[in-house]
PDB file of C-alpha atoms in Angstrom:
ATOM      1  CA  MET A   1     -75.669  50.537 -11.874  1.00 69.00           C
ATOM      2  CA  SER A   2     -77.011  46.871 -10.308  1.00 84.00           C
ATOM      3  CA  GLU A   3     -73.900  44.729 -11.119  1.00 88.00           C
ATOM      4  CA  LEU A   4     -71.382  46.817 -10.344  1.00 92.00           C
ATOM      5  CA  LYS A   5     -72.960  46.648  -7.021  1.00 91.00           C
ATOM      6  CA  THR A   6     -73.571  43.857  -6.423  1.00 92.00           C
ATOM      7  CA  LEU A   7     -69.516  42.959  -6.955  1.00 93.00           C
ATOM      8  CA  LEU A   8     -68.497  46.362  -4.966  1.00 93.00           C
ATOM      9  CA  ARG A   9     -70.209  44.210  -2.134  1.00 94.00           C
ATOM     10  CA  GLU A  10     -69.562  40.715  -2.440  1.00 94.00           C
ATOM     11  CA  SER A  11     -65.870  41.656  -3.121  1.00 95.00           C
ATOM     12  CA  LYS A  12     -65.894  44.779   0.462  1.00 95.00           C
ATOM     13  CA  ALA A  13     -63.699  42.053   2.785  1.00 96.00           C
ATOM     14  CA  TYR A  14     -60.765  42.075  -0.298  1.00 97.00           C
ATOM     15  CA  LEU A  15     -60.746  45.731  -0.960  1.00 96.00           C
ATOM     16  CA  TRP A  16     -60.106  45.971   2.748  1.00 96.00           C
ATOM     17  CA  ALA A  17     -57.562  43.478   3.004  1.00 97.00           C
ATOM     18  CA  ALA A  18     -55.427  45.863  -0.426  1.00 96.00           C
ATOM     19  CA  LEU A  19     -55.709  48.378   2.321  1.00 95.00           C
ATOM     20  CA  LEU A  20     -54.373  46.843   4.894  1.00 97.00           C
ATOM     21  CA  ILE A  21     -51.988  44.936   1.969  1.00 96.00           C
ATOM     22  CA  PHE A  22     -50.563  48.370   1.303  1.00 95.00           C
ATOM     23  CA  GLY A  23     -50.963  50.400   4.835  1.00 94.00           C
ATOM     24  CA  THR A  24     -48.585  47.747   6.080  1.00 95.00           C
ATOM     25  CA  GLY A  25     -46.274  48.117   3.281  1.00 93.00           C
ATOM     26  CA  VAL A  26     -45.890  51.761   3.905  1.00 91.00           C
ATOM     27  CA  VAL A  27     -45.661  51.430   7.330  1.00 92.00           C
ATOM     28  CA  LEU A  28     -42.905  48.627   7.422  1.00 92.00           C
ATOM     29  CA  GLY A  29     -41.433  50.170   4.289  1.00 90.00           C
ATOM     30  CA  TYR A  30     -40.801  53.060   6.636  1.00 87.00           C
ATOM     31  CA  VAL A  31     -39.335  51.644   9.396  1.00 88.00           C
ATOM     32  CA  PHE A  32     -36.938  49.438   7.784  1.00 88.00           C
ATOM     33  CA  ASP A  33     -36.013  51.381   4.902  1.00 84.00           C
ATOM     34  CA  GLU A  34     -32.821  49.229   5.360  1.00 83.00           C
ATOM     35  CA  VAL A  35     -34.276  45.697   5.680  1.00 85.00           C
ATOM     36  CA  PHE A  36     -36.157  46.204   2.606  1.00 84.00           C
ATOM     37  CA  GLU A  37     -33.724  48.443   0.554  1.00 83.00           C
ATOM     38  CA  LYS A  38     -32.631  45.105  -1.864  1.00 83.00           C
ATOM     39  CA  ALA A  39     -36.452  43.914  -2.045  1.00 82.00           C
ATOM     40  CA  ILE A  40     -37.800  47.319  -3.223  1.00 83.00           C
ATOM     41  CA  THR A  41     -34.711  48.075  -5.551  1.00 81.00           C
ATOM     42  CA  PRO A  42     -36.454  46.750  -8.865  1.00 81.00           C
ATOM     43  CA  PHE A  43     -39.941  48.998  -8.091  1.00 78.00           C
ATOM     44  CA  ILE A  44     -36.691  52.337  -6.911  1.00 76.00           C
ATOM     45  CA  GLU A  45     -35.590  50.850 -10.442  1.00 77.00           C
ATOM     46  CA  GLU A  46     -38.405  51.481 -12.219  1.00 77.00           C
ATOM     47  CA  LEU A  47     -39.777  55.197 -10.312  1.00 73.00           C
ATOM     48  CA  GLU A  48     -36.170  55.710 -11.783  1.00 72.00           C
ATOM     49  CA  ASN A  49     -37.036  54.985 -15.558  1.00 76.00           C
ATOM     50  CA  ILE A  50     -40.212  56.554 -15.163  1.00 72.00           C
ATOM     51  CA  ALA A  51     -38.131  59.891 -14.323  1.00 70.00           C
ATOM     52  CA  ARG A  52     -36.236  59.709 -16.777  1.00 72.00           C
ATOM     53  CA  GLU A  53     -38.551  59.166 -19.304  1.00 67.00           C
ATOM     54  CA  LEU A  54     -39.976  62.709 -18.164  1.00 66.00           C
ATOM     55  CA  ALA A  55     -37.593  64.015 -17.875  1.00 66.00           C
ATOM     56  CA  ASP A  56     -36.697  63.000 -21.812  1.00 67.00           C
ATOM     57  CA  ASN A  57     -40.079  65.426 -22.532  1.00 66.00           C
ATOM     58  CA  PRO A  58     -40.507  66.955 -19.206  1.00 70.00           C
ATOM     59  CA  ASN A  59     -44.048  69.301 -20.110  1.00 83.00           C
ATOM     60  CA  PRO A  60     -46.939  68.210 -17.825  1.00 84.00           C
ATOM     61  CA  VAL A  61     -49.122  66.925 -20.548  1.00 88.00           C
ATOM     62  CA  ASN A  62     -46.633  63.960 -21.261  1.00 85.00           C
ATOM     63  CA  MET A  63     -46.092  63.657 -17.545  1.00 86.00           C
ATOM     64  CA  MET A  64     -49.845  62.993 -17.124  1.00 91.00           C
ATOM     65  CA  TRP A  65     -49.414  60.805 -20.235  1.00 91.00           C
ATOM     66  CA  VAL A  66     -46.749  58.965 -18.573  1.00 87.00           C
ATOM     67  CA  ILE A  67     -48.553  58.585 -15.426  1.00 89.00           C
ATOM     68  CA  PHE A  68     -51.656  57.534 -16.626  1.00 94.00           C
ATOM     69  CA  LYS A  69     -50.297  55.186 -18.368  1.00 93.00           C
ATOM     70  CA  ASN A  70     -48.255  53.450 -16.110  1.00 90.00           C
ATOM     71  CA  ASN A  71     -50.867  53.264 -13.291  1.00 93.00           C
ATOM     72  CA  VAL A  72     -53.777  52.329 -15.391  1.00 96.00           C
ATOM     73  CA  LEU A  73     -51.392  49.127 -16.688  1.00 95.00           C
ATOM     74  CA  ALA A  74     -50.538  48.445 -13.326  1.00 93.00           C
ATOM     75  CA  ALA A  75     -54.425  48.595 -11.811  1.00 95.00           C
ATOM     76  CA  ILE A  76     -55.374  46.166 -14.958  1.00 95.00           C
ATOM     77  CA  THR A  77     -52.639  44.287 -14.363  1.00 95.00           C
ATOM     78  CA  MET A  78     -54.189  42.779 -10.752  1.00 95.00           C
ATOM     79  CA  ILE A  79     -57.016  42.897 -12.065  1.00 95.00           C
ATOM     80  CA  VAL A  80     -56.352  40.309 -15.133  1.00 94.00           C
ATOM     81  CA  VAL A  81     -53.664  38.292 -13.606  1.00 95.00           C
ATOM     82  CA  GLY A  82     -54.805  38.618 -10.521  1.00 94.00           C
ATOM     83  CA  VAL A  83     -57.992  36.071 -11.835  1.00 92.00           C
ATOM     84  CA  PHE A  84     -55.399  33.580 -12.352  1.00 93.00           C
ATOM     85  CA  LEU A  85     -52.383  34.258  -9.897  1.00 93.00           C
ATOM     86  CA  VAL A  86     -54.798  35.130  -7.105  1.00 92.00           C
ATOM     87  CA  PHE A  87     -51.157  36.236  -5.176  1.00 93.00           C
ATOM     88  CA  VAL A  88     -49.440  38.482  -8.085  1.00 94.00           C
ATOM     89  CA  PRO A  89     -52.004  41.371  -6.468  1.00 95.00           C
ATOM     90  CA  ILE A  90     -51.270  40.437  -2.965  1.00 95.00           C
ATOM     91  CA  PHE A  91     -47.575  40.831  -3.419  1.00 93.00           C
ATOM     92  CA  SER A  92     -48.199  43.713  -5.966  1.00 92.00           C
ATOM     93  CA  LEU A  93     -49.896  45.062  -3.404  1.00 94.00           C
ATOM     94  CA  LEU A  94     -47.421  44.843   0.023  1.00 94.00           C
ATOM     95  CA  MET A  95     -44.402  45.486  -2.875  1.00 90.00           C
ATOM     96  CA  ASN A  96     -45.835  49.301  -4.190  1.00 88.00           C
ATOM     97  CA  GLY A  97     -46.598  49.593  -0.226  1.00 91.00           C
ATOM     98  CA  LEU A  98     -43.316  48.979   1.183  1.00 90.00           C
ATOM     99  CA  ALA A  99     -41.551  51.407  -1.794  1.00 86.00           C
ATOM    100  CA  VAL A 100     -44.507  54.485  -0.542  1.00 84.00           C
ATOM    101  CA  GLY A 101     -42.447  54.060   2.714  1.00 87.00           C
ATOM    102  CA  TYR A 102     -39.110  54.188   1.456  1.00 85.00           C
ATOM    103  CA  VAL A 103     -39.549  56.955  -0.526  1.00 80.00           C
ATOM    104  CA  LEU A 104     -41.251  58.668   2.540  1.00 79.00           C
ATOM    105  CA  VAL A 105     -38.446  58.367   4.599  1.00 80.00           C
ATOM    106  CA  HIS A 106     -35.305  59.240   2.101  1.00 77.00           C
ATOM    107  CA  SER A 107     -37.443  62.091   0.605  1.00 68.00           C
ATOM    108  CA  ALA A 108     -36.110  64.169   3.561  1.00 56.00           C
ATOM    109  CA  LEU A 109     -33.436  66.653   2.109  1.00 48.00           C
ATOM    110  CA  GLY A 110     -30.813  66.433   4.730  1.00 52.00           C
ATOM    111  CA  ASP A 111     -33.123  68.402   7.697  1.00 53.00           C
ATOM    112  CA  GLU A 112     -34.504  70.587   4.933  1.00 59.00           C
ATOM    113  CA  VAL A 113     -37.795  68.361   3.928  1.00 62.00           C
ATOM    114  CA  SER A 114     -40.336  67.071   6.647  1.00 67.00           C
ATOM    115  CA  PRO A 115     -41.779  63.106   5.038  1.00 68.00           C
ATOM    116  CA  LEU A 116     -45.385  63.786   6.544  1.00 74.00           C
ATOM    117  CA  ARG A 117     -45.336  66.666   4.096  1.00 77.00           C
ATOM    118  CA  MET A 118     -43.614  65.260   1.161  1.00 76.00           C
ATOM    119  CA  PHE A 119     -47.108  63.167   2.174  1.00 80.00           C
ATOM    120  CA  ILE A 120     -49.095  65.724   1.604  1.00 82.00           C
ATOM    121  CA  PHE A 121     -48.709  67.711  -0.130  1.00 81.00           C
ATOM    122  CA  GLY A 122     -46.647  65.829  -2.499  1.00 81.00           C
ATOM    123  CA  ILE A 123     -49.275  62.252  -2.267  1.00 84.00           C
ATOM    124  CA  LEU A 124     -52.056  63.249  -0.561  1.00 87.00           C
ATOM    125  CA  PRO A 125     -53.105  65.617  -3.838  1.00 89.00           C
ATOM    126  CA  HIS A 126     -53.732  62.829  -6.180  1.00 91.00           C
ATOM    127  CA  GLY A 127     -52.787  59.533  -2.991  1.00 90.00           C
ATOM    128  CA  LEU A 128     -56.901  60.820  -2.301  1.00 93.00           C
ATOM    129  CA  LEU A 129     -57.508  59.282  -6.110  1.00 95.00           C
ATOM    130  CA  GLU A 130     -55.525  57.326  -7.191  1.00 94.00           C
ATOM    131  CA  LEU A 131     -54.579  55.228  -4.148  1.00 92.00           C
ATOM    132  CA  PRO A 132     -58.403  54.314  -3.474  1.00 93.00           C
ATOM    133  CA  ALA A 133     -58.650  53.230  -7.294  1.00 95.00           C
ATOM    134  CA  ILE A 134     -55.284  50.893  -7.026  1.00 93.00           C
ATOM    135  CA  PHE A 135     -56.803  48.568  -2.905  1.00 93.00           C
ATOM    136  CA  VAL A 136     -60.064  48.623  -5.198  1.00 95.00           C
ATOM    137  CA  ALA A 137     -58.118  47.393  -8.206  1.00 96.00           C
ATOM    138  CA  GLY A 138     -55.969  44.914  -6.435  1.00 96.00           C
ATOM    139  CA  GLY A 139     -59.276  43.881  -4.050  1.00 96.00           C
ATOM    140  CA  MET A 140     -60.587  42.772  -6.890  1.00 96.00           C
ATOM    141  CA  GLY A 141     -57.642  40.624  -8.484  1.00 96.00           C
ATOM    142  CA  MET A 142     -57.323  39.193  -5.256  1.00 97.00           C
ATOM    143  CA  PHE A 143     -61.802  38.260  -5.461  1.00 96.00           C
ATOM    144  CA  LEU A 144     -61.709  36.919  -8.410  1.00 96.00           C
ATOM    145  CA  GLY A 145     -59.126  34.676  -7.747  1.00 95.00           C
ATOM    146  CA  PHE A 146     -60.590  33.142  -4.929  1.00 95.00           C
ATOM    147  CA  ARG A 147     -63.803  33.543  -6.696  1.00 93.00           C
ATOM    148  CA  LEU A 148     -62.454  31.129  -9.296  1.00 93.00           C
ATOM    149  CA  LEU A 149     -60.673  28.473  -7.226  1.00 92.00           C
ATOM    150  CA  GLY A 150     -64.247  28.101  -6.036  1.00 89.00           C
ATOM    151  CA  TRP A 151     -65.302  28.075  -8.894  1.00 89.00           C
ATOM    152  CA  LEU A 152     -62.491  24.920  -9.564  1.00 87.00           C
ATOM    153  CA  PHE A 153     -62.744  22.743  -6.427  1.00 87.00           C
ATOM    154  CA  GLY A 154     -65.822  24.238  -4.017  1.00 81.00           C
ATOM    155  CA  PRO A 155     -68.486  21.719  -2.718  1.00 80.00           C
ATOM    156  CA  GLY A 156     -71.187  20.746  -5.454  1.00 80.00           C
ATOM    157  CA  GLN A 157     -68.329  22.546  -7.911  1.00 83.00           C
ATOM    158  CA  LEU A 158     -66.852  22.570 -11.812  1.00 82.00           C
ATOM    159  CA  LEU A 159     -64.344  19.256  -9.338  1.00 80.00           C
ATOM    160  CA  SER A 160     -65.583  18.176  -6.923  1.00 76.00           C
ATOM    161  CA  HIS A 161     -66.466  15.000  -7.575  1.00 71.00           C
ATOM    162  CA  LEU A 162     -62.573  14.317  -8.203  1.00 69.00           C
ATOM    163  CA  PHE A 163     -62.693  15.283  -3.998  1.00 68.00           C
ATOM    164  CA  GLY A 164     -65.946  13.008  -3.063  1.00 64.00           C
ATOM    165  CA  ASN A 165     -67.696  15.326  -3.763  1.00 71.00           C
ATOM    166  CA  THR A 166     -71.025  16.128  -5.930  1.00 74.00           C
ATOM    167  CA  ARG A 167     -72.661  18.524  -7.975  1.00 73.00           C
ATOM    168  CA  SER A 168     -75.151  18.474 -10.896  1.00 70.00           C
ATOM    169  CA  ASP A 169     -73.470  17.267 -14.999  1.00 77.00           C
ATOM    170  CA  VAL A 170     -71.465  19.195 -16.622  1.00 80.00           C
ATOM    171  CA  GLY A 171     -74.394  20.735 -18.894  1.00 81.00           C
ATOM    172  CA  THR A 172     -76.686  21.744 -16.209  1.00 84.00           C
ATOM    173  CA  PHE A 173     -73.745  22.760 -14.039  1.00 81.00           C
ATOM    174  CA  TRP A 174     -72.446  25.253 -16.738  1.00 87.00           C
ATOM    175  CA  ARG A 175     -76.082  26.644 -17.653  1.00 85.00           C
ATOM    176  CA  GLU A 176     -77.310  27.003 -14.136  1.00 83.00           C
ATOM    177  CA  GLN A 177     -74.466  28.209 -11.855  1.00 84.00           C
ATOM    178  CA  THR A 178     -71.630  29.455 -14.068  1.00 87.00           C
ATOM    179  CA  VAL A 179     -72.921  31.660 -17.320  1.00 91.00           C
ATOM    180  CA  PRO A 180     -75.610  33.555 -14.427  1.00 90.00           C
ATOM    181  CA  VAL A 181     -72.574  34.574 -12.426  1.00 90.00           C
ATOM    182  CA  LEU A 182     -70.463  35.219 -15.448  1.00 91.00           C
ATOM    183  CA  LYS A 183     -72.434  37.286 -17.015  1.00 92.00           C
ATOM    184  CA  GLN A 184     -73.287  39.347 -13.826  1.00 91.00           C
ATOM    185  CA  ARG A 185     -68.833  39.582 -13.262  1.00 92.00           C
ATOM    186  CA  VAL A 186     -68.278  41.083 -16.226  1.00 93.00           C
ATOM    187  CA  ARG A 187     -70.976  43.349 -16.258  1.00 94.00           C
ATOM    188  CA  GLY A 188     -70.275  45.010 -13.614  1.00 94.00           C
ATOM    189  CA  LEU A 189     -66.228  44.161 -13.687  1.00 95.00           C
ATOM    190  CA  ALA A 190     -66.618  46.584 -17.138  1.00 95.00           C
ATOM    191  CA  ARG A 191     -68.562  49.320 -15.137  1.00 95.00           C
ATOM    192  CA  LEU A 192     -65.936  49.571 -12.587  1.00 96.00           C
ATOM    193  CA  THR A 193     -62.449  49.379 -14.922  1.00 95.00           C
ATOM    194  CA  LEU A 194     -64.427  51.621 -16.652  1.00 96.00           C
ATOM    195  CA  ILE A 195     -64.474  53.879 -13.576  1.00 96.00           C
ATOM    196  CA  LEU A 196     -60.904  53.104 -12.270  1.00 97.00           C
ATOM    197  CA  ILE A 197     -59.456  54.698 -15.227  1.00 97.00           C
ATOM    198  CA  LEU A 198     -62.348  57.863 -15.316  1.00 97.00           C
ATOM    199  CA  VAL A 199     -60.614  58.415 -11.302  1.00 97.00           C
ATOM    200  CA  LEU A 200     -57.493  57.701 -12.558  1.00 97.00           C
ATOM    201  CA  PHE A 201     -57.292  59.738 -15.559  1.00 97.00           C
ATOM    202  CA  VAL A 202     -58.229  62.686 -12.624  1.00 97.00           C
ATOM    203  CA  ALA A 203     -55.564  62.173 -10.223  1.00 95.00           C
ATOM    204  CA  ALA A 204     -53.126  61.800 -12.930  1.00 94.00           C
ATOM    205  CA  VAL A 205     -54.246  65.043 -13.589  1.00 94.00           C
ATOM    206  CA  ILE A 206     -54.272  66.442 -10.384  1.00 94.00           C
ATOM    207  CA  GLU A 207     -49.866  64.674 -10.515  1.00 90.00           C
ATOM    208  CA  SER A 208     -49.275  66.504 -13.209  1.00 90.00           C
ATOM    209  CA  PHE A 209     -50.805  69.620 -12.926  1.00 91.00           C
ATOM    210  CA  ILE A 210     -51.723  70.765  -9.362  1.00 91.00           C
ATOM    211  CA  THR A 211     -48.752  68.217  -7.345  1.00 87.00           C
ATOM    212  CA  PRO A 212     -45.817  70.266  -8.313  1.00 84.00           C
ATOM    213  CA  LEU A 213     -46.995  73.235  -7.669  1.00 85.00           C
ATOM    214  CA  LEU A 214     -47.628  72.330  -3.711  1.00 84.00           C
ATOM    215  CA  ILE A 215     -44.307  70.699  -3.589  1.00 80.00           C
ATOM    216  CA  HIS A 216     -42.873  74.679  -4.470  1.00 77.00           C
ATOM    217  CA  LEU A 217     -45.094  75.847  -2.358  1.00 79.00           C
ATOM    218  CA  PHE A 218     -45.320  74.521   0.907  1.00 73.00           C
ATOM    219  CA  VAL A 219     -42.833  71.454   0.541  1.00 70.00           C
ATOM    220  CA  LEU A 220     -39.510  73.128  -0.795  1.00 67.00           C
ATOM    221  CA  GLY A 221     -40.812  76.589  -0.278  1.00 60.00           C
ATOM    222  CA  VAL A 222     -39.436  78.334  -3.671  1.00 49.00           C
TER     223      VAL A 222
END
């Protein structure tokens, strides 16, 4: 577990940045929903496609599987793609935040449903697990992406000689500076990924079996 603790400690600033980016998206999507409506249309359409998929087989087990599958895919994509394209998790966190804000402000059915009640009972129960998992995945993608750029272009790193800096020969650089860190990162990331999958599974169970009940009881008053 020491590799995981080290990974989380080193990436802490990026995890907080992920939370800030997502939170900024939520506020912007809520306050300026009409401005960003066109930008988040693809995300809303994706949500509608998921809703249609669930409508075809509306039992809670199927709902749990669809939600779990999509969340795990999104989390792993932000981590893996973020390593090579660091802007991807940044963009994904912002757009998902915009979508959440937009959905909240448009969740009111006339004056019958308040966005606050929808957030408390419709998002918060499973979101307490799901959202931190997404923040961690997005933050980790940013962390690994910027670390790769540092490994390539930082002082004394792989390509630093192209910019007038010096480093050890490639063999020594790889054996002494790269392989030990790479092994530590891979072990920590493997443990983190397993934890994220478990957390997203529990969140999907809550969203499929508990959240609908809470919405009926406390939001719709059914």
